[in-house]
Amino acid sequence: TIASSNAELVGTRFAGPLSESGGEPTLSEYTNEADQRVVGAAAPFPRFAGWHLVIEQSYGEVFAPVVSTIGRVLVINLAIVVVVGLAAFRVAVSIVHPIEALSGAARRISEGERSVAIPEIEGSDEVAVLSRAFNDMTMRLTNNANEIALSHAAVEEANDRLRLQNDELQRANEVLEQLSITDGLTKLHNHRHFQEMLLQESKRALRSGKPLALILIDIDYFKRWNDRLGHAGGDEILRKLAEVMNGLIR
C-alpha cells in the first residue's frame, strides 16, 4: 500500500481486487485486515511490474457527503410537504366552511325559516359567487314571503268585510221577508202568507192523516165600535186583539 486515508494502515495488505497491468483502477467495498469497512481503489504502475497504487477510505467518510445530501433533501422534502399541507388545509378550510354555511342555511330554509343569510365571501371564485347568489335568493324569498303575507292579510280583511256585508244582507233579507208576510197594523201574518200556509198544512195533513183545524174569529159589534170611536179606535181594538192572540197561540 503506497497511500491510504488512514496512516496506521500503511503497509497492510490490500484486500480488494487488483486490475491487470494497463487496466482501469478498480473501485470496491470490502473489510480490510483491521476489520473496518472501507472503500478502496487500486491502479497498477505501468513501469513497475507487480506494483499497485492503493487508496483506501473508510465507508463512512466516503458516503458522508451523500448521507448529508440525502438528509438535506429529506428536510427540504419535509418542509415542502408541510408547506403544501398547510396551503391545502387553508384552501380546504376556505372552501369547506362556506359550503357548510351554505348547507346549513339551505337546511334552515327547507325547514321554513326565511330570513337566512350567510357571510359573503370576497373575491370572484365560484364559492364567493355562490354565496352572493344565495344571499340574493334568500332576500328575494323573504321579500316575496312578506308580499304574500301582506296580500293574504288584505284578502282576509276583504273576506271579513264581505262576510259582514253578507250577514247584514241576510238579516236585511230576513227582515224584508218578515215584512212581506206581516200585517203592518196587527203585526200578524197577512193574507198572502195565510194562503201559502193553508196550502202547505193541508198537504201535510193529507200525508200524515192527522186532522187540520181552522179557527175563525169574529169581533162582535166591531162596526159599531169603529163608527163610534173612528178608524183609529178600531185599529186599536185590532192591535189589542192581536196581542192577546200572540200571547196565547204559538
Tab-separated table of C-alpha atoms in Angstrom:
chain	number	residue	atom	x	y	z
A	1	THR	CA	0.000	0.000	0.000
A	2	ILE	CA	1.627	3.250	-1.053
A	3	ALA	CA	-1.188	5.572	0.035
A	4	SER	CA	-4.033	5.309	2.499
A	5	SER	CA	-6.561	7.637	4.127
A	6	ASN	CA	-5.512	6.130	7.424
A	7	ALA	CA	-1.776	6.363	8.157
A	8	GLU	CA	-1.967	3.407	10.550
A	9	LEU	CA	-2.993	1.124	7.681
A	10	VAL	CA	0.037	1.879	5.539
A	11	GLY	CA	1.907	-1.329	4.967
A	12	THR	CA	-1.190	-3.537	5.339
A	13	ARG	CA	-2.337	-5.837	2.602
A	14	PHE	CA	-4.883	-4.553	0.083
A	15	ALA	CA	-7.979	-6.721	0.397
A	16	GLY	CA	-9.712	-5.519	-2.748
A	17	PRO	CA	-9.395	-6.927	-6.257
A	18	LEU	CA	-6.406	-5.821	-8.361
A	19	SER	CA	-6.665	-4.888	-12.000
A	20	GLU	CA	-4.351	-6.172	-14.647
A	21	SER	CA	-1.441	-4.089	-15.911
A	22	GLY	CA	-2.716	-1.308	-18.093
A	23	GLY	CA	-6.270	-1.729	-16.805
A	24	GLU	CA	-8.514	0.865	-15.247
A	25	PRO	CA	-8.392	1.407	-11.456
A	26	THR	CA	-10.651	-0.970	-9.590
A	27	LEU	CA	-13.071	0.521	-7.014
A	28	SER	CA	-14.584	-1.830	-4.479
A	29	GLU	CA	-16.098	-2.025	-0.979
A	30	TYR	CA	-14.658	-4.544	1.462
A	31	THR	CA	-13.496	-5.146	5.008
A	32	ASN	CA	-9.775	-4.658	5.468
A	33	GLU	CA	-7.386	-6.557	7.734
A	34	ALA	CA	-8.309	-4.266	10.648
A	35	ASP	CA	-11.949	-5.419	10.266
A	36	GLN	CA	-13.029	-1.980	9.061
A	37	ARG	CA	-15.481	-1.375	6.290
A	38	VAL	CA	-13.691	0.651	3.629
A	39	VAL	CA	-13.838	1.696	0.025
A	40	GLY	CA	-10.627	1.237	-1.897
A	41	ALA	CA	-9.195	1.572	-5.373
A	42	ALA	CA	-6.025	0.009	-6.836
A	43	ALA	CA	-4.289	1.096	-10.017
A	44	PRO	CA	-1.199	-0.704	-11.475
A	45	PHE	CA	2.085	1.113	-12.240
A	46	PRO	CA	2.908	0.587	-15.901
A	47	ARG	CA	6.727	0.791	-15.377
A	48	PHE	CA	6.824	-1.375	-12.278
A	49	ALA	CA	5.526	-4.791	-12.842
A	50	GLY	CA	3.559	-6.103	-9.935
A	51	TRP	CA	3.269	-2.737	-8.242
A	52	HIS	CA	-0.119	-1.071	-7.494
A	53	LEU	CA	-1.176	2.285	-6.116
A	54	VAL	CA	-3.826	1.671	-3.481
A	55	ILE	CA	-6.083	4.356	-1.996
A	56	GLU	CA	-8.455	3.428	0.827
A	57	GLN	CA	-11.006	5.473	2.729
A	58	SER	CA	-13.484	4.460	5.390
A	59	TYR	CA	-17.012	3.745	4.231
A	60	GLY	CA	-18.477	6.430	6.472
A	61	GLU	CA	-16.144	9.135	5.172
A	62	VAL	CA	-16.826	8.181	1.559
A	63	PHE	CA	-20.597	8.349	1.881
A	64	ALA	CA	-20.779	11.164	4.437
A	65	PRO	CA	-21.482	13.793	1.725
A	66	VAL	CA	-24.154	11.544	0.227
A	67	VAL	CA	-25.758	10.992	3.618
A	68	SER	CA	-25.599	14.713	4.312
A	69	THR	CA	-27.127	15.451	0.939
A	70	ILE	CA	-29.867	12.880	1.499
A	71	GLY	CA	-30.589	14.412	4.913
A	72	ARG	CA	-30.843	17.881	3.431
A	73	VAL	CA	-33.093	16.548	0.683
A	74	LEU	CA	-35.311	14.857	3.281
A	75	VAL	CA	-35.513	18.067	5.305
A	76	ILE	CA	-36.361	20.052	2.177
A	77	ASN	CA	-38.949	17.470	1.148
A	78	LEU	CA	-40.457	17.508	4.636
A	79	ALA	CA	-40.596	21.308	4.572
A	80	ILE	CA	-42.273	21.192	1.156
A	81	VAL	CA	-44.785	18.633	2.429
A	82	VAL	CA	-45.547	20.804	5.467
A	83	VAL	CA	-45.928	23.963	3.380
A	84	VAL	CA	-48.082	22.210	0.795
A	85	GLY	CA	-50.153	20.604	3.571
A	86	LEU	CA	-50.736	23.958	5.269
A	87	ALA	CA	-51.651	25.545	1.957
A	88	ALA	CA	-54.021	22.666	1.175
A	89	PHE	CA	-55.520	22.945	4.656
A	90	ARG	CA	-56.139	26.670	4.225
A	91	VAL	CA	-57.646	26.095	0.798
A	92	ALA	CA	-59.832	23.309	2.191
A	93	VAL	CA	-60.942	25.491	5.101
A	94	SER	CA	-61.677	28.400	2.781
A	95	ILE	CA	-63.868	26.094	0.680
A	96	VAL	CA	-65.374	23.730	3.257
A	97	HIS	CA	-66.509	26.389	5.754
A	98	PRO	CA	-68.523	28.393	3.177
A	99	ILE	CA	-70.004	25.178	1.796
A	100	GLU	CA	-71.004	24.099	5.315
A	101	ALA	CA	-72.569	27.534	5.852
A	102	LEU	CA	-74.471	27.193	2.567
A	103	SER	CA	-75.630	23.700	3.502
A	104	GLY	CA	-76.821	24.819	6.940
A	105	ALA	CA	-78.636	27.846	5.525
A	106	ALA	CA	-80.324	25.699	2.860
A	107	ARG	CA	-81.477	23.265	5.562
A	108	ARG	CA	-82.949	26.140	7.618
A	109	ILE	CA	-84.809	27.417	4.550
A	110	SER	CA	-86.164	23.921	3.872
A	111	GLU	CA	-87.467	23.862	7.471
A	112	GLY	CA	-89.498	27.019	6.836
A	113	GLU	CA	-87.153	29.768	8.005
A	114	ARG	CA	-86.995	32.734	5.655
A	115	SER	CA	-84.636	35.425	6.989
A	116	VAL	CA	-81.467	33.417	6.430
A	117	ALA	CA	-78.153	34.966	5.343
A	118	ILE	CA	-74.552	33.777	5.247
A	119	PRO	CA	-71.375	35.881	5.421
A	120	GLU	CA	-70.437	36.951	1.923
A	121	ILE	CA	-67.007	35.940	0.668
A	122	GLU	CA	-64.818	38.470	-1.075
A	123	GLY	CA	-63.483	37.535	-4.469
A	124	SER	CA	-64.693	36.241	-7.785
A	125	ASP	CA	-64.261	32.497	-7.372
A	126	GLU	CA	-67.140	30.035	-7.543
A	127	VAL	CA	-67.727	29.895	-3.787
A	128	ALA	CA	-67.838	33.707	-3.478
A	129	VAL	CA	-70.241	33.996	-6.420
A	130	LEU	CA	-72.376	31.207	-4.942
A	131	SER	CA	-72.538	32.901	-1.526
A	132	ARG	CA	-73.666	36.206	-3.056
A	133	ALA	CA	-76.210	34.436	-5.255
A	134	PHE	CA	-77.539	32.541	-2.203
A	135	ASN	CA	-77.991	35.752	-0.197
A	136	ASP	CA	-79.757	37.388	-3.163
A	137	MET	CA	-82.047	34.367	-3.408
A	138	THR	CA	-82.904	34.413	0.307
A	139	MET	CA	-83.568	38.165	0.139
A	140	ARG	CA	-85.971	37.654	-2.756
A	141	LEU	CA	-87.647	34.786	-0.900
A	142	THR	CA	-88.077	36.992	2.163
A	143	ASN	CA	-89.491	39.864	0.093
A	144	ASN	CA	-91.860	37.507	-1.726
A	145	ALA	CA	-92.968	35.957	1.565
A	146	ASN	CA	-93.637	39.418	3.000
A	147	GLU	CA	-95.599	40.434	-0.091
A	148	ILE	CA	-97.603	37.199	0.073
A	149	ALA	CA	-98.281	37.783	3.774
A	150	LEU	CA	-99.484	41.338	3.059
A	151	SER	CA	-101.640	40.110	0.179
A	152	HIS	CA	-103.030	37.333	2.357
A	153	ALA	CA	-103.838	39.846	5.102
A	154	ALA	CA	-105.554	42.101	2.560
A	155	VAL	CA	-107.552	39.149	1.209
A	156	GLU	CA	-108.549	38.108	4.735
A	157	GLU	CA	-109.617	41.659	5.523
A	158	ALA	CA	-111.654	41.798	2.311
A	159	ASN	CA	-113.217	38.417	3.139
A	160	ASP	CA	-114.119	39.651	6.623
A	161	ARG	CA	-115.791	42.726	5.159
A	162	LEU	CA	-117.579	40.538	2.634
A	163	ARG	CA	-118.803	38.188	5.368
A	164	LEU	CA	-120.082	41.135	7.398
A	165	GLN	CA	-121.857	42.512	4.357
A	166	ASN	CA	-123.350	39.091	3.612
A	167	ASP	CA	-124.556	38.783	7.198
A	168	GLU	CA	-126.082	42.235	7.038
A	169	LEU	CA	-127.675	41.416	3.695
A	170	GLN	CA	-129.035	38.147	5.070
A	171	ARG	CA	-130.505	39.934	8.091
A	172	ALA	CA	-131.980	42.590	5.810
A	173	ASN	CA	-133.487	39.887	3.589
A	174	GLU	CA	-134.950	38.190	6.647
A	175	VAL	CA	-136.421	41.487	7.779
A	176	LEU	CA	-137.826	42.114	4.310
A	177	GLU	CA	-139.207	38.596	4.190
A	178	GLN	CA	-140.933	39.110	7.522
A	179	LEU	CA	-142.219	42.481	6.433
A	180	SER	CA	-143.598	40.969	3.230
A	181	ILE	CA	-145.690	38.420	5.170
A	182	THR	CA	-146.584	40.621	8.166
A	183	ASP	CA	-149.539	42.946	8.521
A	184	GLY	CA	-148.349	46.412	9.433
A	185	LEU	CA	-151.215	47.130	11.817
A	186	THR	CA	-151.598	43.946	13.851
A	187	LYS	CA	-148.061	42.524	13.288
A	188	LEU	CA	-149.763	39.228	12.438
A	189	HIS	CA	-149.125	37.266	9.246
A	190	ASN	CA	-151.015	38.717	6.306
A	191	HIS	CA	-153.465	37.153	3.841
A	192	ARG	CA	-150.744	36.069	1.346
A	193	HIS	CA	-148.878	34.120	3.991
A	194	PHE	CA	-152.182	32.659	5.213
A	195	GLN	CA	-152.899	31.273	1.730
A	196	GLU	CA	-149.397	29.729	1.477
A	197	MET	CA	-149.537	28.157	4.934
A	198	LEU	CA	-153.097	26.861	4.408
A	199	LEU	CA	-151.975	25.000	1.257
A	200	GLN	CA	-148.827	23.677	2.988
A	201	GLU	CA	-150.689	22.485	6.107
A	202	SER	CA	-153.448	20.889	4.025
A	203	LYS	CA	-150.862	18.805	2.128
A	204	ARG	CA	-149.136	17.802	5.345
A	205	ALA	CA	-152.494	16.748	6.894
A	206	LEU	CA	-153.229	14.604	3.851
A	207	ARG	CA	-149.786	12.957	4.048
A	208	SER	CA	-149.891	12.321	7.799
A	209	GLY	CA	-153.618	11.542	8.097
A	210	LYS	CA	-153.930	13.915	11.044
A	211	PRO	CA	-156.841	16.380	11.342
A	212	LEU	CA	-156.435	20.021	10.401
A	213	ALA	CA	-158.261	22.697	12.409
A	214	LEU	CA	-159.098	26.181	11.161
A	215	ILE	CA	-160.288	28.762	13.732
A	216	LEU	CA	-162.432	31.710	12.597
A	217	ILE	CA	-162.753	34.703	14.928
A	218	ASP	CA	-165.439	37.356	14.678
A	219	ILE	CA	-165.453	40.583	16.681
A	220	ASP	CA	-168.970	41.357	17.880
A	221	TYR	CA	-170.274	44.845	17.102
A	222	PHE	CA	-166.909	45.841	15.593
A	223	LYS	CA	-168.532	48.113	13.013
A	224	ARG	CA	-170.463	49.906	15.745
A	225	TRP	CA	-167.290	50.463	17.769
A	226	ASN	CA	-165.410	51.530	14.651
A	227	ASP	CA	-168.109	54.058	13.759
A	228	ARG	CA	-168.241	55.327	17.316
A	229	LEU	CA	-164.509	55.529	18.024
A	230	GLY	CA	-163.319	56.161	14.472
A	231	HIS	CA	-160.807	54.251	12.442
A	232	ALA	CA	-158.063	54.960	14.990
A	233	GLY	CA	-160.127	53.379	17.731
A	234	GLY	CA	-160.984	50.402	15.510
A	235	ASP	CA	-157.307	49.909	14.714
A	236	GLU	CA	-156.502	49.973	18.410
A	237	ILE	CA	-159.107	47.228	19.043
A	238	LEU	CA	-157.470	45.111	16.303
A	239	ARG	CA	-153.960	45.646	17.766
A	240	LYS	CA	-155.085	44.688	21.282
A	241	LEU	CA	-156.808	41.548	19.982
A	242	ALA	CA	-153.623	40.636	18.046
A	243	GLU	CA	-151.527	40.983	21.223
A	244	VAL	CA	-153.883	38.612	23.045
A	245	MET	CA	-153.680	36.090	20.211
A	246	ASN	CA	-149.863	36.295	20.023
A	247	GLY	CA	-149.711	35.658	23.774
A	248	LEU	CA	-151.926	32.570	23.620
A	249	ILE	CA	-151.055	30.901	20.314
A	250	ARG	CA	-147.695	29.509	19.191
